[in-house]
Short mmCIF file of C-alpha atoms and ligand atoms in Angstrom, two decimals:
data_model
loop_
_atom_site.label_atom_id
_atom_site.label_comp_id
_atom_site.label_asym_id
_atom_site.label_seq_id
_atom_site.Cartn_x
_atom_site.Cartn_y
_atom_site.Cartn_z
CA UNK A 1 -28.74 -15.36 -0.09
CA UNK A 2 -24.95 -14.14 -0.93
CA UNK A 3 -22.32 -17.00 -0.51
CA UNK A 4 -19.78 -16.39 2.06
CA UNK A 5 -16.36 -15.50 0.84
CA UNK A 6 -13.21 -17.11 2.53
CA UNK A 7 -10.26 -14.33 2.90
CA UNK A 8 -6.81 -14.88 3.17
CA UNK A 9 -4.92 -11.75 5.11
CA UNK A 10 -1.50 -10.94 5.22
CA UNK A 11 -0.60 -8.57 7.32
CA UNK A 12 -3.04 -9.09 9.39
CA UNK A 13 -1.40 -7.76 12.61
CA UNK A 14 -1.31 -4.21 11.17
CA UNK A 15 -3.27 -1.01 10.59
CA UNK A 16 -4.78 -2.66 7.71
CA UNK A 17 -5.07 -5.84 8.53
CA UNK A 18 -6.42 -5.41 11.97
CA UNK A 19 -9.04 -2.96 10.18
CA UNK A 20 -9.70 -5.67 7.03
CA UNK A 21 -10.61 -7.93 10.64
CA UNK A 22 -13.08 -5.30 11.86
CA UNK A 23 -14.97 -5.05 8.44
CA UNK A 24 -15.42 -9.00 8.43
CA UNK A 25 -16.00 -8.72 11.92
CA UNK A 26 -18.90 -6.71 11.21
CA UNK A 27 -20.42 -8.95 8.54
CA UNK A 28 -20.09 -12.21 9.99
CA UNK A 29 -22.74 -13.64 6.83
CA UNK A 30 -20.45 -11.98 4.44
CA UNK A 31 -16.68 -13.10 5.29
CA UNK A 32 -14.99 -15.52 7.10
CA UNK A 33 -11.36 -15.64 7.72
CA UNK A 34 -9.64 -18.72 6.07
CA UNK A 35 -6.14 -17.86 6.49
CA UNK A 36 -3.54 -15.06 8.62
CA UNK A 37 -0.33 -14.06 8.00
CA UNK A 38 2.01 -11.82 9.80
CA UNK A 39 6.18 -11.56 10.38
CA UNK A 40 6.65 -11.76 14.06
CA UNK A 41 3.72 -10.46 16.24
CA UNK A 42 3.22 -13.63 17.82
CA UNK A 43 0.72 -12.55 20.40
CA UNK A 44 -1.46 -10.73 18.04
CA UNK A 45 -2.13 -13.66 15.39
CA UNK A 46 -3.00 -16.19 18.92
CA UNK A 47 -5.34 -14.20 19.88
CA UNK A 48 -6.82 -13.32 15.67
CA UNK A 49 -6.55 -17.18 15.28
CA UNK A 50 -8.63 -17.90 18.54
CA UNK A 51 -11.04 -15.41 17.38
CA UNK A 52 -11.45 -16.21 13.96
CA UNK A 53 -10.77 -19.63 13.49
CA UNK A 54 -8.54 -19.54 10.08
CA UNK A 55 -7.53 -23.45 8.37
CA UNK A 56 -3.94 -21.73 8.11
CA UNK A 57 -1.52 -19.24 10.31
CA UNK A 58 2.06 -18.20 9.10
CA UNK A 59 4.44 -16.40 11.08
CA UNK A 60 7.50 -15.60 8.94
CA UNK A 61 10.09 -15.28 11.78
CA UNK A 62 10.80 -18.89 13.04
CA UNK A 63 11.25 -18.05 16.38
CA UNK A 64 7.57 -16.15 16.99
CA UNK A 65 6.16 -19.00 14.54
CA UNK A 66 7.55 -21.87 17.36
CA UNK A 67 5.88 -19.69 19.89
CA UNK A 68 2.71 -19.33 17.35
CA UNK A 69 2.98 -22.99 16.85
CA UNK A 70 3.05 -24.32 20.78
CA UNK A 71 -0.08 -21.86 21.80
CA UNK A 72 -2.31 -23.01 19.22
CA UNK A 73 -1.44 -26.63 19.57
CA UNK A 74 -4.31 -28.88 19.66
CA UNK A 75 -6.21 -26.00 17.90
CA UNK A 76 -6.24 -27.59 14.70
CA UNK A 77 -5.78 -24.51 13.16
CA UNK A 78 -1.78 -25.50 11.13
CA UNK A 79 0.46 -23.34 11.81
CA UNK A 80 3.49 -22.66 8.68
CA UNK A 81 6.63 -20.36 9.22
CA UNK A 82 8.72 -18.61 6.63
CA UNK A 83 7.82 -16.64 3.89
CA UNK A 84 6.72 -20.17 2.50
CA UNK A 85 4.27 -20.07 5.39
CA UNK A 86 2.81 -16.89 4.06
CA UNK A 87 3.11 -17.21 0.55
CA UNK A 88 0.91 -20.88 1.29
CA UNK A 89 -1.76 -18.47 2.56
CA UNK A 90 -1.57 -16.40 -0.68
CA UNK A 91 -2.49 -19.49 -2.87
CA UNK A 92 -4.99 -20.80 -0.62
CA UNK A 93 -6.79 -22.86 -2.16
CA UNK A 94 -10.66 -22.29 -0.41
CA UNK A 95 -9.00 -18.14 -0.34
CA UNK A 96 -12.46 -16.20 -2.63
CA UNK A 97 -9.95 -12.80 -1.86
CA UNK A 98 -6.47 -12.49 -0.89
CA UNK A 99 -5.65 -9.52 1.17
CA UNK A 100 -2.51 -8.36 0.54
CA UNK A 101 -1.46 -5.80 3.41
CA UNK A 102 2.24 -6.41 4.48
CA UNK A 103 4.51 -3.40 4.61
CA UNK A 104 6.94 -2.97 1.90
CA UNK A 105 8.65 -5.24 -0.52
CA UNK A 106 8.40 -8.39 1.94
CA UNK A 107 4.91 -8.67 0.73
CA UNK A 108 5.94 -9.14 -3.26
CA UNK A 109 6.77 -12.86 -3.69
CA UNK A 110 3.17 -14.04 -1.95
CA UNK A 111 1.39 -11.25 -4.24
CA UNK A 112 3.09 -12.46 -7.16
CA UNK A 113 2.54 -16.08 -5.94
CA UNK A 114 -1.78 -15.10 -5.55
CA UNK A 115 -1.41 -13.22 -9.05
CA UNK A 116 0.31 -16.43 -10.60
CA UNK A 117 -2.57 -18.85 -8.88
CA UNK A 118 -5.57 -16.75 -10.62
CA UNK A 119 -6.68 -15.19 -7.26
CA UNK A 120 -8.55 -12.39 -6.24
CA UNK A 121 -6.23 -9.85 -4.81
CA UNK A 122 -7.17 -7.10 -2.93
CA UNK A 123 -4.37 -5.10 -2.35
CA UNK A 124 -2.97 -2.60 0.20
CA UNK A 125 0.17 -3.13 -0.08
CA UNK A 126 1.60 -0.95 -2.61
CA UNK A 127 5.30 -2.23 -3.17
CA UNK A 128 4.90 -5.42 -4.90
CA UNK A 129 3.03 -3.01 -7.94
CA UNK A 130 5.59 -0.67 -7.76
CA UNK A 131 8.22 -2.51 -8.20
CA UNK A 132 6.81 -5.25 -10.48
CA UNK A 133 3.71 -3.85 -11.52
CA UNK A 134 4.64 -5.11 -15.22
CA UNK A 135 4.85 -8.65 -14.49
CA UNK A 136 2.15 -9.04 -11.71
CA UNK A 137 -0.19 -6.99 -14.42
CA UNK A 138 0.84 -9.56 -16.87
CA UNK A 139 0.15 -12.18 -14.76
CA UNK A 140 -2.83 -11.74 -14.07
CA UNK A 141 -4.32 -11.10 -17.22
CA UNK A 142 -2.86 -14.86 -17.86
CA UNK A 143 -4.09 -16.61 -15.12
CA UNK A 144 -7.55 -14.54 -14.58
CA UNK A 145 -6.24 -13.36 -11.47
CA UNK A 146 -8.19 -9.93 -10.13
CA UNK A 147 -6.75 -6.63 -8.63
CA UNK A 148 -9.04 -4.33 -6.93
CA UNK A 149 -7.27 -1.54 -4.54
CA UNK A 150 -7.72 -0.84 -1.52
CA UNK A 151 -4.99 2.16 -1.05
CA UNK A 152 -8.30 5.00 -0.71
CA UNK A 153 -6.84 6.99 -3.91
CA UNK A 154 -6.70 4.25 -5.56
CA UNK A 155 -9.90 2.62 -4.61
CA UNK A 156 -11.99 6.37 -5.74
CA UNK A 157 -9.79 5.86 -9.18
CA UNK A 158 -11.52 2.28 -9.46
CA UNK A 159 -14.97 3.21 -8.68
CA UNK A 160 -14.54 6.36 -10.39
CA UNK A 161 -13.96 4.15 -13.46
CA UNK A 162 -16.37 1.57 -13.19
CA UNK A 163 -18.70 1.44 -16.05
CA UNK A 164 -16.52 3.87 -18.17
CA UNK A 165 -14.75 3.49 -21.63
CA UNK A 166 -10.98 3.49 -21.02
CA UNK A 167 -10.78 5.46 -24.29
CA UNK A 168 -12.47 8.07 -22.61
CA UNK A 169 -9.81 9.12 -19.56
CA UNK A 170 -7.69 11.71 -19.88
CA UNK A 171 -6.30 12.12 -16.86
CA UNK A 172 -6.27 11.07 -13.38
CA UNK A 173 -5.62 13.17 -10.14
CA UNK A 174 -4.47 11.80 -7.24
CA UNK A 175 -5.34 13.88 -4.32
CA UNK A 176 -2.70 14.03 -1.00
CA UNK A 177 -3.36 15.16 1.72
CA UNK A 178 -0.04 16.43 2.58
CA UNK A 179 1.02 14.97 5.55
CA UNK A 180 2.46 15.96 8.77
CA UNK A 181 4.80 18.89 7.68
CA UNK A 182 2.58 19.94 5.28
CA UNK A 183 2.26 23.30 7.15
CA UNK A 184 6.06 23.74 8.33
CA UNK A 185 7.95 26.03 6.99
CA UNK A 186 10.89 24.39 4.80
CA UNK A 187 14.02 25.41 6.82
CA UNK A 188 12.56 23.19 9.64
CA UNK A 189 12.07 20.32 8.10
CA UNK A 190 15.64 19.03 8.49
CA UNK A 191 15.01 19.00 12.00
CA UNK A 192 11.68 16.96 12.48
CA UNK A 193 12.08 13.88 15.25
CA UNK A 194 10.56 10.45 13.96
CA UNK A 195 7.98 11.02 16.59
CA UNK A 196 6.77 14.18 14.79
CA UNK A 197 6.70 12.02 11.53
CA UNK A 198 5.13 9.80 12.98
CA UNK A 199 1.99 11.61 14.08
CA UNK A 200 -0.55 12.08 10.42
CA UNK A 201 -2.62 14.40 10.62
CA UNK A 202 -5.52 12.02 8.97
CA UNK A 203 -4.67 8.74 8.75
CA UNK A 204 -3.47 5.93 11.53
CA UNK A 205 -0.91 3.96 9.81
CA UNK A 206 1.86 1.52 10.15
CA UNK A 207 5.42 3.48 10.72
CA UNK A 208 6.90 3.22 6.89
CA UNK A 209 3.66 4.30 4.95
CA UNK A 210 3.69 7.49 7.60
CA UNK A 211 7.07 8.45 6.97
CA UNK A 212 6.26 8.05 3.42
CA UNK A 213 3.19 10.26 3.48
CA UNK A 214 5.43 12.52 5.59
CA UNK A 215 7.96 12.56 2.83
CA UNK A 216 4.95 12.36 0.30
CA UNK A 217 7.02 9.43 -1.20
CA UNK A 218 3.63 7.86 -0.67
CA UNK A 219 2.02 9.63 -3.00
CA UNK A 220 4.75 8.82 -5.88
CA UNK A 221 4.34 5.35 -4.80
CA UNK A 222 0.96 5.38 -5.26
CA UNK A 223 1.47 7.23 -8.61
CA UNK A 224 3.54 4.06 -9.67
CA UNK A 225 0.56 1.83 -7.98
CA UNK A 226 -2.01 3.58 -10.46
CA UNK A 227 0.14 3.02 -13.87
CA UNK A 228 -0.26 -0.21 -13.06
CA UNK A 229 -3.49 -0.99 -11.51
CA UNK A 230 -5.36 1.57 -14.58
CA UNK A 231 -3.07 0.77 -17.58
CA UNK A 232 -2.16 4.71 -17.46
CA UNK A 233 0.60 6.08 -19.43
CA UNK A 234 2.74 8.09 -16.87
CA UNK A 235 1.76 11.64 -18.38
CA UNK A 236 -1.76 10.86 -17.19
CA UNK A 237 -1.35 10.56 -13.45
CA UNK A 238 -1.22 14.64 -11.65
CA UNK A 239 -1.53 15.12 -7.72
CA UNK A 240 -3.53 17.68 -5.98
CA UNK A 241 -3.05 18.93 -2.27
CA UNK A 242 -6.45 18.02 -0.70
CA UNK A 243 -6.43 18.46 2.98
CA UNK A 244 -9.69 17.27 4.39
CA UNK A 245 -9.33 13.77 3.14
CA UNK A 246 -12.89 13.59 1.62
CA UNK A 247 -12.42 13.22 -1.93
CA UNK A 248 -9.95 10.23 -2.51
CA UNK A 249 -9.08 11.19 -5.97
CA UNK A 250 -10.62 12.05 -9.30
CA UNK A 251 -10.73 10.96 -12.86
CA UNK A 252 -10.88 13.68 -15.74
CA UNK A 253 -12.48 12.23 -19.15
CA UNK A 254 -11.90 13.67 -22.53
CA UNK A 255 -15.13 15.52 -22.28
CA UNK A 256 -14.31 17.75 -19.34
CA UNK A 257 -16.34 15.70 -17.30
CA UNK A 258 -14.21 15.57 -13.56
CA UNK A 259 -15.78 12.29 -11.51
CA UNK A 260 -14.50 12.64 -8.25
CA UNK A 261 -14.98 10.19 -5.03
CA UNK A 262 -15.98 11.50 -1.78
CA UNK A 263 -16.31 9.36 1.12
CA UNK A 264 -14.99 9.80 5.21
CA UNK A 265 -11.22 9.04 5.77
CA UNK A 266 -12.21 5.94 7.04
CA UNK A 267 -9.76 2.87 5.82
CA UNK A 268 -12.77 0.43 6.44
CA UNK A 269 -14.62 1.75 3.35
CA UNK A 270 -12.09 0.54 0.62
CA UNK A 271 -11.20 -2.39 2.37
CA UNK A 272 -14.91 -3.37 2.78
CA UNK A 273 -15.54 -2.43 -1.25
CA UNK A 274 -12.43 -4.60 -2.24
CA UNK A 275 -14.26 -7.53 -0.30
CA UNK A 276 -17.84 -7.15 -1.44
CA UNK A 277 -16.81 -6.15 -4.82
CA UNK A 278 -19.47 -5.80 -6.87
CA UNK A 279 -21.71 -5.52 -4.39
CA UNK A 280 -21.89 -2.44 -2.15
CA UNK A 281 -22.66 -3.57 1.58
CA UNK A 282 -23.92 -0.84 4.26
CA UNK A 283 -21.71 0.57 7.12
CA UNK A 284 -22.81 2.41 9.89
CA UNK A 285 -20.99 5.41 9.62
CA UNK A 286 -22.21 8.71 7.89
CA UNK A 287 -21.37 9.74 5.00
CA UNK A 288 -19.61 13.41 4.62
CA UNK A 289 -21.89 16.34 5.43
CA UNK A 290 -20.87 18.88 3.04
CA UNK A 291 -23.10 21.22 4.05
CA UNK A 292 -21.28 20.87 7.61
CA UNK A 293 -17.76 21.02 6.17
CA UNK A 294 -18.73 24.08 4.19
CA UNK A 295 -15.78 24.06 1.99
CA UNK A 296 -13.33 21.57 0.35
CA UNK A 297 -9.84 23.33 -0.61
CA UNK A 298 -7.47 22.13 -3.71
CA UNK A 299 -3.60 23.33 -3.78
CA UNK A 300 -0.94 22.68 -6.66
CA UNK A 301 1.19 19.98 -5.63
CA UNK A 302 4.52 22.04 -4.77
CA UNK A 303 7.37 19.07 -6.18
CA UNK A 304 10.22 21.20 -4.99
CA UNK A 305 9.05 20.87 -1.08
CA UNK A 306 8.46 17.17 -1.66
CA UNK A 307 11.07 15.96 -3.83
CA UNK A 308 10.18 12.23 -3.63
CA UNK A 309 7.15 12.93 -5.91
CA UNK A 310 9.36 13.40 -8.87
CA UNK A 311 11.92 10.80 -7.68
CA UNK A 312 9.18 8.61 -8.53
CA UNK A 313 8.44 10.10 -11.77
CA UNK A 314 12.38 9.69 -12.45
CA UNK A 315 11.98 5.86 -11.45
CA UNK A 316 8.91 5.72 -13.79
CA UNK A 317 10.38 7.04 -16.77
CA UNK A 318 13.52 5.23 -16.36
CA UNK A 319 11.48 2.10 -16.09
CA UNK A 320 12.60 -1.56 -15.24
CA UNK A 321 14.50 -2.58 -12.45
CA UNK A 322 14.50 1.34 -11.17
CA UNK A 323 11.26 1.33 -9.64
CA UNK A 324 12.52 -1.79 -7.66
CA UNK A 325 15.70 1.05 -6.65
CA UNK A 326 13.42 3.45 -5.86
CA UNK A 327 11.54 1.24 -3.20
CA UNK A 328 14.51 -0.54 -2.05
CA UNK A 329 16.41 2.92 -1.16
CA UNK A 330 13.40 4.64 0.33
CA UNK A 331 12.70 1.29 2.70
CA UNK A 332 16.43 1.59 3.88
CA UNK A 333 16.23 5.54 4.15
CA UNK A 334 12.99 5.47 6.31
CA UNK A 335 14.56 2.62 8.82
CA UNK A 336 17.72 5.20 8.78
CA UNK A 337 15.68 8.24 9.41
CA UNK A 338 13.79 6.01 12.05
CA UNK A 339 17.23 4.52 13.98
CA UNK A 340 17.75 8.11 14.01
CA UNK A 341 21.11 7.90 11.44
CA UNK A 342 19.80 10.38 9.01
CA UNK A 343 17.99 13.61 9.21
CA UNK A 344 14.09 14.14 7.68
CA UNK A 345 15.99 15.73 4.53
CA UNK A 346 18.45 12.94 3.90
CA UNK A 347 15.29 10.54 3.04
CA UNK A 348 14.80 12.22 -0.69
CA UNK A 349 19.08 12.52 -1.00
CA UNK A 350 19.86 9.02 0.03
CA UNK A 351 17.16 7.73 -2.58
CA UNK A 352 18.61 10.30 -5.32
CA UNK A 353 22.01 9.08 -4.83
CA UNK A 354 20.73 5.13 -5.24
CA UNK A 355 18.58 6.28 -8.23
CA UNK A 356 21.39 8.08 -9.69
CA UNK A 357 23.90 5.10 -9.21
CA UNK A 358 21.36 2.13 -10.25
CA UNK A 359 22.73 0.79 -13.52
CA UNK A 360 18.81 0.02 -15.06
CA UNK A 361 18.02 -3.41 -16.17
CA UNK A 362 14.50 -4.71 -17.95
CA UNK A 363 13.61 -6.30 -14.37
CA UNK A 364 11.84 -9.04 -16.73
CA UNK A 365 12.06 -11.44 -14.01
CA UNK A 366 11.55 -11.29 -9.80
CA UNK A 367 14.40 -12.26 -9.56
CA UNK A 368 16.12 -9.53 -11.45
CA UNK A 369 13.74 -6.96 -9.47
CA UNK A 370 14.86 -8.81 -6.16
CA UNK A 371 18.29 -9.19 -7.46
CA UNK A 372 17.99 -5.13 -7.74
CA UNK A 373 16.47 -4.34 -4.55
CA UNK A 374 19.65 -6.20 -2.89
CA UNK A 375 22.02 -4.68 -4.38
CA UNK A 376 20.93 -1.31 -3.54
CA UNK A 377 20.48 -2.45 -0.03
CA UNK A 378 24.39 -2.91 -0.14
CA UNK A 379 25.28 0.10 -1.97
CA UNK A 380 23.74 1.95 0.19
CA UNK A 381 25.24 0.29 3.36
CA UNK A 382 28.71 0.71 2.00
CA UNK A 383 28.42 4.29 0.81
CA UNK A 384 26.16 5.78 3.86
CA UNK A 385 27.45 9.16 5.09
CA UNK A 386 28.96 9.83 1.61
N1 NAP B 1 -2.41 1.94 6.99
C1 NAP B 1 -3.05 2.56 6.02
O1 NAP B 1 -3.96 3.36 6.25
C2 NAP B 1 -2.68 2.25 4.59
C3 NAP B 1 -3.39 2.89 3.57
C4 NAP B 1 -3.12 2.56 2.25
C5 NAP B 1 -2.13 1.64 1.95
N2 NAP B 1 -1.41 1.06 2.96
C6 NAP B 1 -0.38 0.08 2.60
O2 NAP B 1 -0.72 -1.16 3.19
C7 NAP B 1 0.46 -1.85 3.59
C8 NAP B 1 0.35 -2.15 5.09
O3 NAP B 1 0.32 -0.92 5.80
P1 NAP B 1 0.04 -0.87 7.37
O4 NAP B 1 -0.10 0.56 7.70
O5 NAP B 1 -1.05 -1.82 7.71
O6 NAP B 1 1.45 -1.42 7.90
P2 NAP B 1 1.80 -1.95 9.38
O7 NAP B 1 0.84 -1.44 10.38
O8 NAP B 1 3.25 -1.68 9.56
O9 NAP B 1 1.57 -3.53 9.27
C9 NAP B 1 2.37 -4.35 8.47
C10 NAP B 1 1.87 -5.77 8.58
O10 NAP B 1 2.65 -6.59 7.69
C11 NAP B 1 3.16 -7.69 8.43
N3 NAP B 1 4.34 -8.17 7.72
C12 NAP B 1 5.55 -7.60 7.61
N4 NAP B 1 6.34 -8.36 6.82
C13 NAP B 1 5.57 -9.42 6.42
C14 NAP B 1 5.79 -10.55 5.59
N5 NAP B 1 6.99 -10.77 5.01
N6 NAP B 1 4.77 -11.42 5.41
C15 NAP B 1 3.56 -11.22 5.99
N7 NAP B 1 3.30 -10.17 6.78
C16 NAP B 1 4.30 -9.29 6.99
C17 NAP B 1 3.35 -7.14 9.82
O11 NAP B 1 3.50 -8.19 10.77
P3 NAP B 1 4.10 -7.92 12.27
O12 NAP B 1 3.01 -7.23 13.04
O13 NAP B 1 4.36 -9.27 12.76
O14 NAP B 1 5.33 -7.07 12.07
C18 NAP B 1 2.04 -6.38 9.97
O15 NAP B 1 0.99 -7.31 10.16
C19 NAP B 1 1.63 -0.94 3.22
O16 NAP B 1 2.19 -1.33 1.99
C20 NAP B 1 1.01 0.44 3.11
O17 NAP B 1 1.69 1.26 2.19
C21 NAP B 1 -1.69 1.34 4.25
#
């Protein structure tokens, strides 16, 4: 009989959370919820906590944590605010698996916290890699910590790998599936509403990880996700346009050999994997029919359209603190584009301009990558409209 393992979520209040809660739902044997996390949906986490019983809940906005705090009184279930709060559920100590699913860089000091306390980390939330991918790798392979994705591309990369020499990789292809405007002709794109952006085609997402597949800034994210998470020199990682969402991504060996991982679009599937891990548990759904679909279409990536692809590359290359630029800029450009203050189009400008302005630093510390994220927060504040 398997042991239950004890998961700690933060995020839990969105997209990926509240699916990481259906998945354990569904295995009640298998998982159990030990600790939640979330910034300031206060009625969401009562009603997770009621359900599922957690030792631990943090709220990191005071305010929604008092409110957190005075509904689940006599509970028993402790109730911490803050990013302390959160980053106390990341080093839980009875946590088997850490699920790390915040949005954005918020989520990179209780990552780096679970990395530092030898946890297993499965993680969503791309960010904290990107922008300290270095030091969390580093980490981990000090403390025994574990990272298995759950990000799909990443996830078919993984399992795509397993049982492989690394020797043996040449290349790895990250497939996209283009987002929202993938079809609209390029003199429109300056006038897209957020609402428009907001609407994938494939996916249902929190609002910064759609804008970024909109911009396809997700997918040179994730490229920066994958140097880390595989060890892959940049040269390695390609994108493909895939837009049926049913293989994740593939992995190229020296041989000529192409493994590639099919599976629905179906967010539950690499969030359960990153649970079980090793194991493979059932799910109800189907897998993909192919003789049903009929056909499965590849397009080059076009990196003029979508400048934010080779941002990313440019953030790579340039290495250090820029990554940390290159998430910080694209965070404030989304929430511009968002509070509608800048067009669709400005997104890719307004993180070119930070890029271009970032004097680079090793980022050997958080706090130098922190330190960096600020101050292009503030440059970009003081020079907006320029
Ligand atoms: N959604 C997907 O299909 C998908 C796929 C692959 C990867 N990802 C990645 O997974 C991450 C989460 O995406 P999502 O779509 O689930 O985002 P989302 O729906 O916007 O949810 C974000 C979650 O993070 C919480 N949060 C925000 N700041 C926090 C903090 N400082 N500490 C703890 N929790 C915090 C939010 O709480 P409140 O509700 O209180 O605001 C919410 O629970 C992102 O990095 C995204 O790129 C998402």
């Amino acid at each position: 009989m398997a042991s239950t393992k004890r998961i700690a979520l933060l995020g839990s209040t969105g997209s990926i959370g509240r699916q990481t809660l259906d998945v354990i739902d569904s295995l009640p044997d298998r998982f159990r919820v030990i600790a939640l996390a979330c910034h300031r949906s206060a009625d969401d986490i009562v009603a997770q906590a009621r359900q599922h019983r957690p030792e631990l809940v943090a709220v990191v906005d005071p305010e929604a944590a008092r409110k957190v705090g005075e509904a689940l009184q006599g509970s028993g279930i402790e109730v911490a605010a803050g990013l302390a709060g959160v980053t106390r559920c990341a080093v839980h100590p009875e946590a088997d698996v850490v699920v790390a699913a915040a949005a954005g860089v918020a989520g990179l000091r209780p990552v780096w916290e679970a990395a530092r306390a030898g946890k297993r980390l499965a993680l969503a939330n791309k960010e904290p890699l990107v922008v300290a991918g270095h030091l969390i790798r580093a980490e981990a392979a000090r403390s025994g910590a574990v990272l298995l994705p759950i990000d799909s591309e990443h996830s078919a990369i993984f399992q795509s790998l397993l049982g492989q020499h690394r020797e043996s990789v040449a290349r790895v292809i990250l497939t996209a599936s283009g987002g929202a405007f993938r079809d609209l002709p390029q003199d429109e794109l300056a006038r897209v509403t957020p609402e428009q952006a907001l609407a994938h085609p494939t996916w249902k997402m929190g609002p910064k990880v759609t804008v970024d597949s909109a911009t396809l800034m997700n997918k040179g994210l994730e490229l920066i996700e994958a140097r880390w998470l595989f060890d892959l020199a940049p040269e390695m990682l390609g994108v493909v346009l895939h837009r049926e969402s049913i293989v994740h991504s593939l992995v190229e060996f020296v041989d000529g050999a192409v493994m590639a991982h099919l599976a629905q679009p179906d967010m539950r599937l690499p969030i359960q994997f990153a649970l079980s891990y090793p194991a493979r548990l059932a799910r109800p759904e189907p897998p993909p029919d192919l003789a049903h679909l009929g056909a499965l279409r590849f397009e080059p990536f076009d990196g003029e359209r979508w400048p934010c692809v080779e941002l990313a590359r440019r953030a790579m290359a340039m290495g250090g603190t820029a990554p940390s630029a290159l998430s910080a800029a694209d965070e404030v450009a989304v929430a511009w584009f968002l509070d509608g203050r800048i067009p669709f189009t400005a997104i890719p400008h307004t993180i070119e301009r930070a890029l271009t302005a970032h004097d680079v630093k090793p980022g050997d510390s958080l706090e130098a990558l922190l330190e960096a994220d600020a101050q292009v927060r503030r440059f970009l504040e003081r020079t907006q409209g320029r």
